[in-house]
CSV table of C-alpha atoms and ligand atoms in Angstrom, one decimal:
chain,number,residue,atom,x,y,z
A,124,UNK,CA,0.0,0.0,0.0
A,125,UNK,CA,1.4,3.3,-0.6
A,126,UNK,CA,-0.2,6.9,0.6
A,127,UNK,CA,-1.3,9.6,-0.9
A,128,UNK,CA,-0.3,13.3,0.6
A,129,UNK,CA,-3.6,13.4,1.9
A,130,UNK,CA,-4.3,10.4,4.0
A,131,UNK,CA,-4.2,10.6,7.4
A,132,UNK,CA,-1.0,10.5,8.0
A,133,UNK,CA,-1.1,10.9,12.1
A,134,UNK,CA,1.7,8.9,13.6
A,135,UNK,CA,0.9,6.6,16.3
A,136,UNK,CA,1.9,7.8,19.7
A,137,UNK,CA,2.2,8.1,23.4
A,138,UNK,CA,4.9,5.1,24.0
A,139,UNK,CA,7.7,6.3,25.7
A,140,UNK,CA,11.4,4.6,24.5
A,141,UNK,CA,12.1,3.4,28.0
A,142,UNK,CA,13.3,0.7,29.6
A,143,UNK,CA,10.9,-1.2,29.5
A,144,UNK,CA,9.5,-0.5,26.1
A,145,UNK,CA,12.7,-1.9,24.8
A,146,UNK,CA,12.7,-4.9,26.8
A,147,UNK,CA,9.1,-5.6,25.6
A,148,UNK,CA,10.2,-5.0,22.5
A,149,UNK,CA,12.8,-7.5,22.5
A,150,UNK,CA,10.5,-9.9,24.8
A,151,UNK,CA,8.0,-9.6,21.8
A,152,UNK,CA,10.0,-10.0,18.9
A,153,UNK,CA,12.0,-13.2,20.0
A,154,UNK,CA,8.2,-14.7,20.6
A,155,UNK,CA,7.9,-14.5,17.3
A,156,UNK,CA,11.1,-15.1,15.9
A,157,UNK,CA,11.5,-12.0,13.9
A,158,UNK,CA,14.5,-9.9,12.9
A,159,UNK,CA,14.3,-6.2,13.4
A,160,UNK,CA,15.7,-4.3,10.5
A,161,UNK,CA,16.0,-0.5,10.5
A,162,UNK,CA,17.0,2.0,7.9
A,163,UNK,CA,19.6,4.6,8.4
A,164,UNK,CA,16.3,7.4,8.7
A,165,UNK,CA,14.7,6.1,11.4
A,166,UNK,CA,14.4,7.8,14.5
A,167,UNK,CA,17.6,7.0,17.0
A,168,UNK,CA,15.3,5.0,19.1
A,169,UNK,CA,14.2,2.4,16.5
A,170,UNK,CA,17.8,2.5,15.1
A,171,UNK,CA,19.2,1.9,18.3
A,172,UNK,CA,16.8,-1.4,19.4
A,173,UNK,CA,17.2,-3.1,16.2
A,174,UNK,CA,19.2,-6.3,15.2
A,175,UNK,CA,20.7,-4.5,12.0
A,176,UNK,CA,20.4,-0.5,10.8
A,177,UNK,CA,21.4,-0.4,7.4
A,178,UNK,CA,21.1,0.9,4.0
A,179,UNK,CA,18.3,-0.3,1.4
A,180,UNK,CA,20.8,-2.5,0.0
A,181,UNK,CA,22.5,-3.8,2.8
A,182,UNK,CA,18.7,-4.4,4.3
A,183,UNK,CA,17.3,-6.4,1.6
A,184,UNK,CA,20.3,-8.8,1.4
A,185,UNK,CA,19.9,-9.5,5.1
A,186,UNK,CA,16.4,-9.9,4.2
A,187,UNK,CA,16.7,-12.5,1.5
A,188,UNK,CA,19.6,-14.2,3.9
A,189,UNK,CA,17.9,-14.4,7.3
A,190,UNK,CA,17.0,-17.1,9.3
A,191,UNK,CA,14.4,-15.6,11.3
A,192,UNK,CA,10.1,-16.7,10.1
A,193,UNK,CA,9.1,-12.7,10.5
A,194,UNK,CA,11.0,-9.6,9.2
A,195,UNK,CA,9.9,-6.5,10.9
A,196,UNK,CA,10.7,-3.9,8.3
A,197,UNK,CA,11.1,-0.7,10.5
A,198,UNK,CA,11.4,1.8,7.0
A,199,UNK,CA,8.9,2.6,4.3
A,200,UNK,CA,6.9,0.6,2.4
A,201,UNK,CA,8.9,-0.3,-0.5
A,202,UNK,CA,11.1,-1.9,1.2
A,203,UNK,CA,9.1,-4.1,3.4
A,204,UNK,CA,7.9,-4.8,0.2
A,205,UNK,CA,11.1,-5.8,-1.4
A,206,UNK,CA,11.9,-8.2,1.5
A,207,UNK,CA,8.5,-10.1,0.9
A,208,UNK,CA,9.5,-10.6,-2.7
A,209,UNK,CA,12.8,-11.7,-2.0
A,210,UNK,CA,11.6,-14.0,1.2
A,211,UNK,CA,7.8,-15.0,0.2
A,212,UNK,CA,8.1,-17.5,2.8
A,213,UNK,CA,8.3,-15.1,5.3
A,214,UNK,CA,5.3,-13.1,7.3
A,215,UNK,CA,7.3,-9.7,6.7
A,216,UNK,CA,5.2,-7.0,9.1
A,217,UNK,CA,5.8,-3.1,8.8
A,218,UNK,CA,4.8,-1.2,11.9
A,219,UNK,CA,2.8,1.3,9.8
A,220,UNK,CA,2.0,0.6,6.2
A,221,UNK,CA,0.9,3.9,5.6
A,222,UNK,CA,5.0,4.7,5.0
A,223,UNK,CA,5.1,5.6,2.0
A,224,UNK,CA,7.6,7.5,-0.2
A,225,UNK,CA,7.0,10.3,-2.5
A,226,UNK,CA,10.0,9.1,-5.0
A,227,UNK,CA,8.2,5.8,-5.6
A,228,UNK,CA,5.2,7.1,-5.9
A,229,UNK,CA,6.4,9.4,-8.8
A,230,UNK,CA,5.9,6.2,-11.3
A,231,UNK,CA,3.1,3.8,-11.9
A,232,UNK,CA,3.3,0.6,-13.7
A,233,UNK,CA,0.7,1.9,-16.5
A,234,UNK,CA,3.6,4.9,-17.1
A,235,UNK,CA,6.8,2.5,-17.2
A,236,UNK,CA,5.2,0.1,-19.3
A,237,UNK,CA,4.3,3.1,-22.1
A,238,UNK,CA,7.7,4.2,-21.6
A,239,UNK,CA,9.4,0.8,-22.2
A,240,UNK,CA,6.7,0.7,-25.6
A,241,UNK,CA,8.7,4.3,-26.5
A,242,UNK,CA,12.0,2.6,-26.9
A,243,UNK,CA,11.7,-1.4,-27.5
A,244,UNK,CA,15.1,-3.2,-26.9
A,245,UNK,CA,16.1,-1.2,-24.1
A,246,UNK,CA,17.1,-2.7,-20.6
A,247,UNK,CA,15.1,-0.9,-17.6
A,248,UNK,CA,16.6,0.2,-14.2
A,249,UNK,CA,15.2,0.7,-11.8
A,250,UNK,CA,15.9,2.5,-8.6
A,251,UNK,CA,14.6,0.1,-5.4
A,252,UNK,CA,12.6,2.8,-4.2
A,253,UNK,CA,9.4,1.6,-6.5
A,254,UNK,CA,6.1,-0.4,-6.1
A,255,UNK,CA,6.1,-4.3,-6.8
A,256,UNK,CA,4.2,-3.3,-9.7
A,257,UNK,CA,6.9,-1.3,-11.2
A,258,UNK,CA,9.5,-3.6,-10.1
A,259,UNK,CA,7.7,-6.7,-11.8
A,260,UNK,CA,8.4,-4.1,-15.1
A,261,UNK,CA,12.0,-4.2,-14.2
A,262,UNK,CA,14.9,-6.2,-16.0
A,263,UNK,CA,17.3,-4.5,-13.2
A,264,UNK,CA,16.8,-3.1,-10.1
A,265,UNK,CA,19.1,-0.6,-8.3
A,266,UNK,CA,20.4,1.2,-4.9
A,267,UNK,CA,22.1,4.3,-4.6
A,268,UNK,CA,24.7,1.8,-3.5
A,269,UNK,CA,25.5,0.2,-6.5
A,270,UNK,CA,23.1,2.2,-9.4
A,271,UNK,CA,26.7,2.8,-11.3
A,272,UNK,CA,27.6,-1.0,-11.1
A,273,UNK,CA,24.3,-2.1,-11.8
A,274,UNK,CA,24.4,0.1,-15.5
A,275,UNK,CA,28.0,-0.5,-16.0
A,276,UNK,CA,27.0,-4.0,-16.4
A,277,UNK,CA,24.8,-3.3,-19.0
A,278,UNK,CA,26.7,-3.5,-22.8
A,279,UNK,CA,27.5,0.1,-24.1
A,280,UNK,CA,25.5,-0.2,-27.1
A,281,UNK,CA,22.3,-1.4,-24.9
A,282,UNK,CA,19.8,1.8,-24.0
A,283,UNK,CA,18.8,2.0,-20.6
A,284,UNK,CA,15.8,3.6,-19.4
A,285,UNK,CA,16.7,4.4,-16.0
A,286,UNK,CA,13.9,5.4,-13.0
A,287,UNK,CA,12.3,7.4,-11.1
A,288,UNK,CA,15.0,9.7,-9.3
A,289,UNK,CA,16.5,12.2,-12.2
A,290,UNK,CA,19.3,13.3,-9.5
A,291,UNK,CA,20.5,9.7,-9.1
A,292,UNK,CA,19.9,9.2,-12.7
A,293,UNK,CA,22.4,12.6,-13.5
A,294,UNK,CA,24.9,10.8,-11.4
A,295,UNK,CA,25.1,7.2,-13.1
A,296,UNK,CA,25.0,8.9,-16.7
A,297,UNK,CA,28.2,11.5,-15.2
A,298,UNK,CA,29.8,8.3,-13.2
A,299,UNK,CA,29.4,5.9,-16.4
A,300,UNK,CA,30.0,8.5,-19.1
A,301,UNK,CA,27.2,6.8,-21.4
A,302,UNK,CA,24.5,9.2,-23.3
A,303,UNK,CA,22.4,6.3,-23.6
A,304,UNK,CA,20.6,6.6,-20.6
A,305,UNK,CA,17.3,8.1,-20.2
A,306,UNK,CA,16.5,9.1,-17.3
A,307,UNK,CA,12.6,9.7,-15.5
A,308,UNK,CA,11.7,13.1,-13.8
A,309,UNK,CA,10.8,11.9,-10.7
A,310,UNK,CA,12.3,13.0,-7.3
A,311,UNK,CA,12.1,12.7,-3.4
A,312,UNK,CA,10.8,15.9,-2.0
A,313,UNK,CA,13.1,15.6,0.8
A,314,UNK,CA,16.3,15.4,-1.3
A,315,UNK,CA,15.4,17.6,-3.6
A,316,UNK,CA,15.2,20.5,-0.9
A,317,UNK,CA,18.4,19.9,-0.2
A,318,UNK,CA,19.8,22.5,-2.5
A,319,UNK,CA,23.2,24.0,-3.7
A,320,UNK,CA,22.9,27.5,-2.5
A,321,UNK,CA,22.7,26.2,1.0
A,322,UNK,CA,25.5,23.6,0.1
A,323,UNK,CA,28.0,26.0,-0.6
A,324,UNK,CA,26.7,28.7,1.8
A,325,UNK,CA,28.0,25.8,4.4
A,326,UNK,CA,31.0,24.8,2.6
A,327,UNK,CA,32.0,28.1,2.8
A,328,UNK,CA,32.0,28.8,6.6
A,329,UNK,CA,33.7,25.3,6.7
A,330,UNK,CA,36.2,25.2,4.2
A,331,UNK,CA,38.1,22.0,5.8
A,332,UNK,CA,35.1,19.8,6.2
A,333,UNK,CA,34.1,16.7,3.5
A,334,UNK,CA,30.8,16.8,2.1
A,335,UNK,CA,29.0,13.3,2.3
A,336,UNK,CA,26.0,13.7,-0.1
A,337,UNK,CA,23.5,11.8,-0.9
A,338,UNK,CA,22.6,11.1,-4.7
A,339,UNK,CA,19.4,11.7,-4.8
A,340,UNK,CA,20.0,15.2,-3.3
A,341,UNK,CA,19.1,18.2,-5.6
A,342,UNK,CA,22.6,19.8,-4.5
A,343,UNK,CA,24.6,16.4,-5.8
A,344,UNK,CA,25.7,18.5,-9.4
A,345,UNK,CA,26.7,21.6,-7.2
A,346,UNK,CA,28.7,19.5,-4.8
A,347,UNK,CA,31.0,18.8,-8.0
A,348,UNK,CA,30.9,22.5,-9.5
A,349,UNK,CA,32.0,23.3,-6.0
A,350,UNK,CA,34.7,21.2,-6.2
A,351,UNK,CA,35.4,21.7,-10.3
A,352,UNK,CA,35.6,25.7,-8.9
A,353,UNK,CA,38.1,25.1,-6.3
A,354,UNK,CA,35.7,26.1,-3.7
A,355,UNK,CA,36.2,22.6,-1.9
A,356,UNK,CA,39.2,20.4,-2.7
A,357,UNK,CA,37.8,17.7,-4.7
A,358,UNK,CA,39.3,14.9,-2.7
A,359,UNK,CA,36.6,15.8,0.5
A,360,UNK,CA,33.5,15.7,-2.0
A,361,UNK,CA,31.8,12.2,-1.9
A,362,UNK,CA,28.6,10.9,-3.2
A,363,UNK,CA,27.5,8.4,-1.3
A,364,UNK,CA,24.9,5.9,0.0
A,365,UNK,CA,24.1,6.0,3.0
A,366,UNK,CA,25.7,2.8,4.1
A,367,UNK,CA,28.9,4.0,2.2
A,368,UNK,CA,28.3,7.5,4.3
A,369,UNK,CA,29.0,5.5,7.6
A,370,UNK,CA,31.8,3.4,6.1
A,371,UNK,CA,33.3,6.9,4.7
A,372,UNK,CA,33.0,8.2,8.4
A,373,UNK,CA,35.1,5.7,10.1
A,374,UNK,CA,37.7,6.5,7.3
A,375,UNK,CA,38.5,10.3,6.5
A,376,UNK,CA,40.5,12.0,8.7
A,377,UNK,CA,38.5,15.5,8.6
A,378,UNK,CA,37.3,17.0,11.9
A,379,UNK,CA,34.2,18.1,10.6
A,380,UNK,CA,31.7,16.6,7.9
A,381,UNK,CA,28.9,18.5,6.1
A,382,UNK,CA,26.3,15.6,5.4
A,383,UNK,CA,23.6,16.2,2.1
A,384,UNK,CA,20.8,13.7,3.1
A,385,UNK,CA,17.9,12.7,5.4
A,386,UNK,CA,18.4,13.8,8.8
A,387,UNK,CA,18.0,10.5,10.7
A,388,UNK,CA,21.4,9.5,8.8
A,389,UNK,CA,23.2,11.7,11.6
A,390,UNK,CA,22.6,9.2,14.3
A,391,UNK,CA,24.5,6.6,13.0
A,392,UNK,CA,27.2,8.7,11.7
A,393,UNK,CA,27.8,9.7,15.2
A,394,UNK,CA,28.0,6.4,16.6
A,395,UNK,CA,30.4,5.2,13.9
A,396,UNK,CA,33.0,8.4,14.2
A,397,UNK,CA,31.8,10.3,17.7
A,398,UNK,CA,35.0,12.5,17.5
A,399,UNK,CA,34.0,13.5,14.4
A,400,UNK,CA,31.5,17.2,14.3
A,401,UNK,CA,28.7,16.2,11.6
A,402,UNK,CA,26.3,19.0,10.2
A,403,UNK,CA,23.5,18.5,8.1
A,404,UNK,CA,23.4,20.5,5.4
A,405,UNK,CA,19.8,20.9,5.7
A,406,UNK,CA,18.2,20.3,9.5
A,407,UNK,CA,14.7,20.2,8.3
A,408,UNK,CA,15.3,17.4,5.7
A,409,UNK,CA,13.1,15.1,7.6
A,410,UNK,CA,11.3,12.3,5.9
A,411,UNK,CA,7.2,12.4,7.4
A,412,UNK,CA,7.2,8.8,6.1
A,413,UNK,CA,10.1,7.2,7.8
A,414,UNK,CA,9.4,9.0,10.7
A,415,UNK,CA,5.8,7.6,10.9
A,416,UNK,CA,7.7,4.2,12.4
A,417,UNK,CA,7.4,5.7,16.3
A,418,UNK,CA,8.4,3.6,19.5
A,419,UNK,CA,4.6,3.0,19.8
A,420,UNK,CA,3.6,1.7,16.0
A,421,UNK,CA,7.1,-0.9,16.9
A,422,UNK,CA,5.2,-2.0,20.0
A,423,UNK,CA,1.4,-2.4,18.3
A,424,UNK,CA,3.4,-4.3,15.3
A,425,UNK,CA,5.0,-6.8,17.2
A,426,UNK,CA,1.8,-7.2,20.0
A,427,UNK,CA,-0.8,-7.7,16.8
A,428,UNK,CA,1.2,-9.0,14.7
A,429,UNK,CA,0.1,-5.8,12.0
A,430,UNK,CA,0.6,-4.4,9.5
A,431,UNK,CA,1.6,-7.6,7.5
A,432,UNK,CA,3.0,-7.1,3.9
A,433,UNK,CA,1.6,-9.1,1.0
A,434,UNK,CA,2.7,-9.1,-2.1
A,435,UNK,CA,0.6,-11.1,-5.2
A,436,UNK,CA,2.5,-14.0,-6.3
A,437,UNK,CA,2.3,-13.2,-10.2
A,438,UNK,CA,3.6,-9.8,-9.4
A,439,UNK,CA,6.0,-11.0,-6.9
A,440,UNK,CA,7.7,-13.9,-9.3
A,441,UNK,CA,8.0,-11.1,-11.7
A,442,UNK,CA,10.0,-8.8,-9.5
A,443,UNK,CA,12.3,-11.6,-7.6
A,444,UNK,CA,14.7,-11.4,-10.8
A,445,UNK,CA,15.0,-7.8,-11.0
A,446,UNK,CA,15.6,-7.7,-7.1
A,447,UNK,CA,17.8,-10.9,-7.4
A,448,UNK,CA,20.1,-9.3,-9.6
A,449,UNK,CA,20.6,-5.9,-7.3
A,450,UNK,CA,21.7,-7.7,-4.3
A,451,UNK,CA,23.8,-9.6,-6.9
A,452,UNK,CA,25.6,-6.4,-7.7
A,453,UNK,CA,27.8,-4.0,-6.4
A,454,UNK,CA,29.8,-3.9,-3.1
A,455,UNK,CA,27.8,-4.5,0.1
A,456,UNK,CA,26.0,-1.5,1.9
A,457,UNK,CA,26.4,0.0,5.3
A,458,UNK,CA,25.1,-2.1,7.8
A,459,UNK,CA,26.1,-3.4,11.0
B,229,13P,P1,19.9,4.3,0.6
B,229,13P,O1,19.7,3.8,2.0
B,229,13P,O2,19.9,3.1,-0.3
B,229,13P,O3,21.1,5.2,0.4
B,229,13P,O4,18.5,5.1,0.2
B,229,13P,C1,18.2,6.3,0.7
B,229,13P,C2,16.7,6.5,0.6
B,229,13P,O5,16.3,7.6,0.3
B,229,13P,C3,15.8,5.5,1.1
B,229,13P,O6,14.5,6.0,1.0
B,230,SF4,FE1,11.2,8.2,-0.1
B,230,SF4,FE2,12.6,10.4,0.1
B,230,SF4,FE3,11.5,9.4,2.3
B,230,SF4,FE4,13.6,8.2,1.1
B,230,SF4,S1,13.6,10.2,2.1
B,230,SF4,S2,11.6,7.3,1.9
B,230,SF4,S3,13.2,8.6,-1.0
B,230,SF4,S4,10.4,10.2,0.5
């Protein structure tokens, strides 16, 4: 199910992250034998109490690999989603299916399958955050992760339609070089906000700091003029995942890093480098729709047992392959 801007979008509440919520938590979850996964945006709370925080990448092969009966997706609802198509075996519960995300929503099946009629022969990408539908439409699915492997794979000659985040997309055709990759309009509103006037306006009262950003980020091309201009040596500009932000964080050696991406990414950053003094670029880049996975939707989820994923098997067979070969791909995520 994914949510349109108008539903009631009301998170559920009152559950305080004590104590004793986190040894229910834990109580409840090995009663029913379930993993808790946790993307990098969720609130520190959730982060903190599950088995693995992660990137989509790093999340969906733990999925497809685990031996747990339940996966308790604590992220949006593509990707509890994804982890039902790549373990259909599996009861696979999200603690509030009205997650959503405004980048998958940007293309329906109906529109990829009158694209692909637009250019016959060509392979289609597509980025993991998509419906089943989409993905079921899909020779090749994607992270940010491993989006540049993933088309590098794909014979030179060969057109790619590439979808649904154009700022990811700019990145693969600049990383790859290839002009024949066609890329959808679509974008995440949070990303998108995060723009290069206030990029640089930060680079510039910071001068020594790196600058982790995001690809999906509207500020991802400036980040390179920056650096093309000599405003920031290029060396400390790094687009990245967000698993590869946290692996990047143990590594550099700059005091300060300017990070381009969802808020909740800051959490982990500062448990993987706490000497390190990370800024968002943007503080009110805050996704509504991870942050609709509250302490107390956890707690209802793993008491009822709700809200259980389902994919349809026909669409579901039809997606495995195209989700198969992204965790195929690449170098592992973040992830711990
Ligand atoms: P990654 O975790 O794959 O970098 O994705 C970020 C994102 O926007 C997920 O919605
Ligand atoms: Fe979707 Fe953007 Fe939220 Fe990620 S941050 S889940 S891409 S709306």
């Amino acid at each position: 199910m994914t949510t349109t801007l108008d539903a009631d979008l009301t998170p559920y509440g009152g559950v305080e992250a004590d104590a004793d919520w986190a040894a229910r938590v834990r109580e409840l979850a090995t009663k029913r034998d379930a993993v808790l996964l946790a993307h990098n945006y969720q609130v520190p709370e959730i982060q903190d109490i599950a088995d693995f925080t992660g990137d989509s990448l790093a999340l969906s092969r733990i999925a497809a690999n685990s031996d747990a009966s339940t996966i308790v997706f604590c992220g949006v609802h593509f990707m509890a989603e994804t982890a039902k198509i790549l373990a259909p075996e599996k009861t696979v519960l999200i603690p509030d299916a009205r997650a959503g995300c405004s980048l998958a929503d940007s293309i329906t099946g109906e529109q990829l399958r009158a694209w692909k009629a637009e250019h016959p022969g060509a392979v289609v990408v597509s980025y993991v955050n998509t419906t089943a539908e989409v993905k079921a439409e899909t020779d090749i699915c994607c992270t940010s992760s491993n989006a540049v492997d993933v088309v590098a794979s794909i014979p030179a000659d060969q057109e790619v339609l590439f979808l649904p985040d154009q700022f990811l997309g700019a990145h693969v055709k600049r990383v790859t070089g290839r002009d024949n990759v066609h890329v959808w309009a679509g974008e995440c509103h949070v990303h998108a906000g995060i723009n290069g006037a206030e990029l640089a306006a930060r680079a510039e009262e910071d001068p020594d700091a790196d600058l982790f950003i995001h690809p999906e980020c509207g500020c991802a091309t400036s980040a390179l003029y920056l650096a093309g201009e000599g405003a920031v040596a290029p060396e400390r500009v790094k687009i990245l995942s967000t698993g590869d932000m946290v692996h990047a964080a143990r590594d550099t050696k700059a005091r300060s890093v300017l990070v381009a991406t969802e808020i909740g990414m800051i959490h982990q950053l500062r448990k993987a480098a706490p000497e390190i003094d990370f800024r968002a670029v943007n503080d009110r880049a805050s996704c509504r729709y991870m942050k609709m996975i509250t302490p107390a939707a956890l707690l209802r989820c793993l008491t009822e047992g709700a809200d259980e994923v389902h994919v349809d098997a026909e669409t579901a067979a039809r997606a495995r392959a195209s989700v198969q070969r992204m965790i195929e791909i690449g170098q592992p995520g973040g992830g711990e």
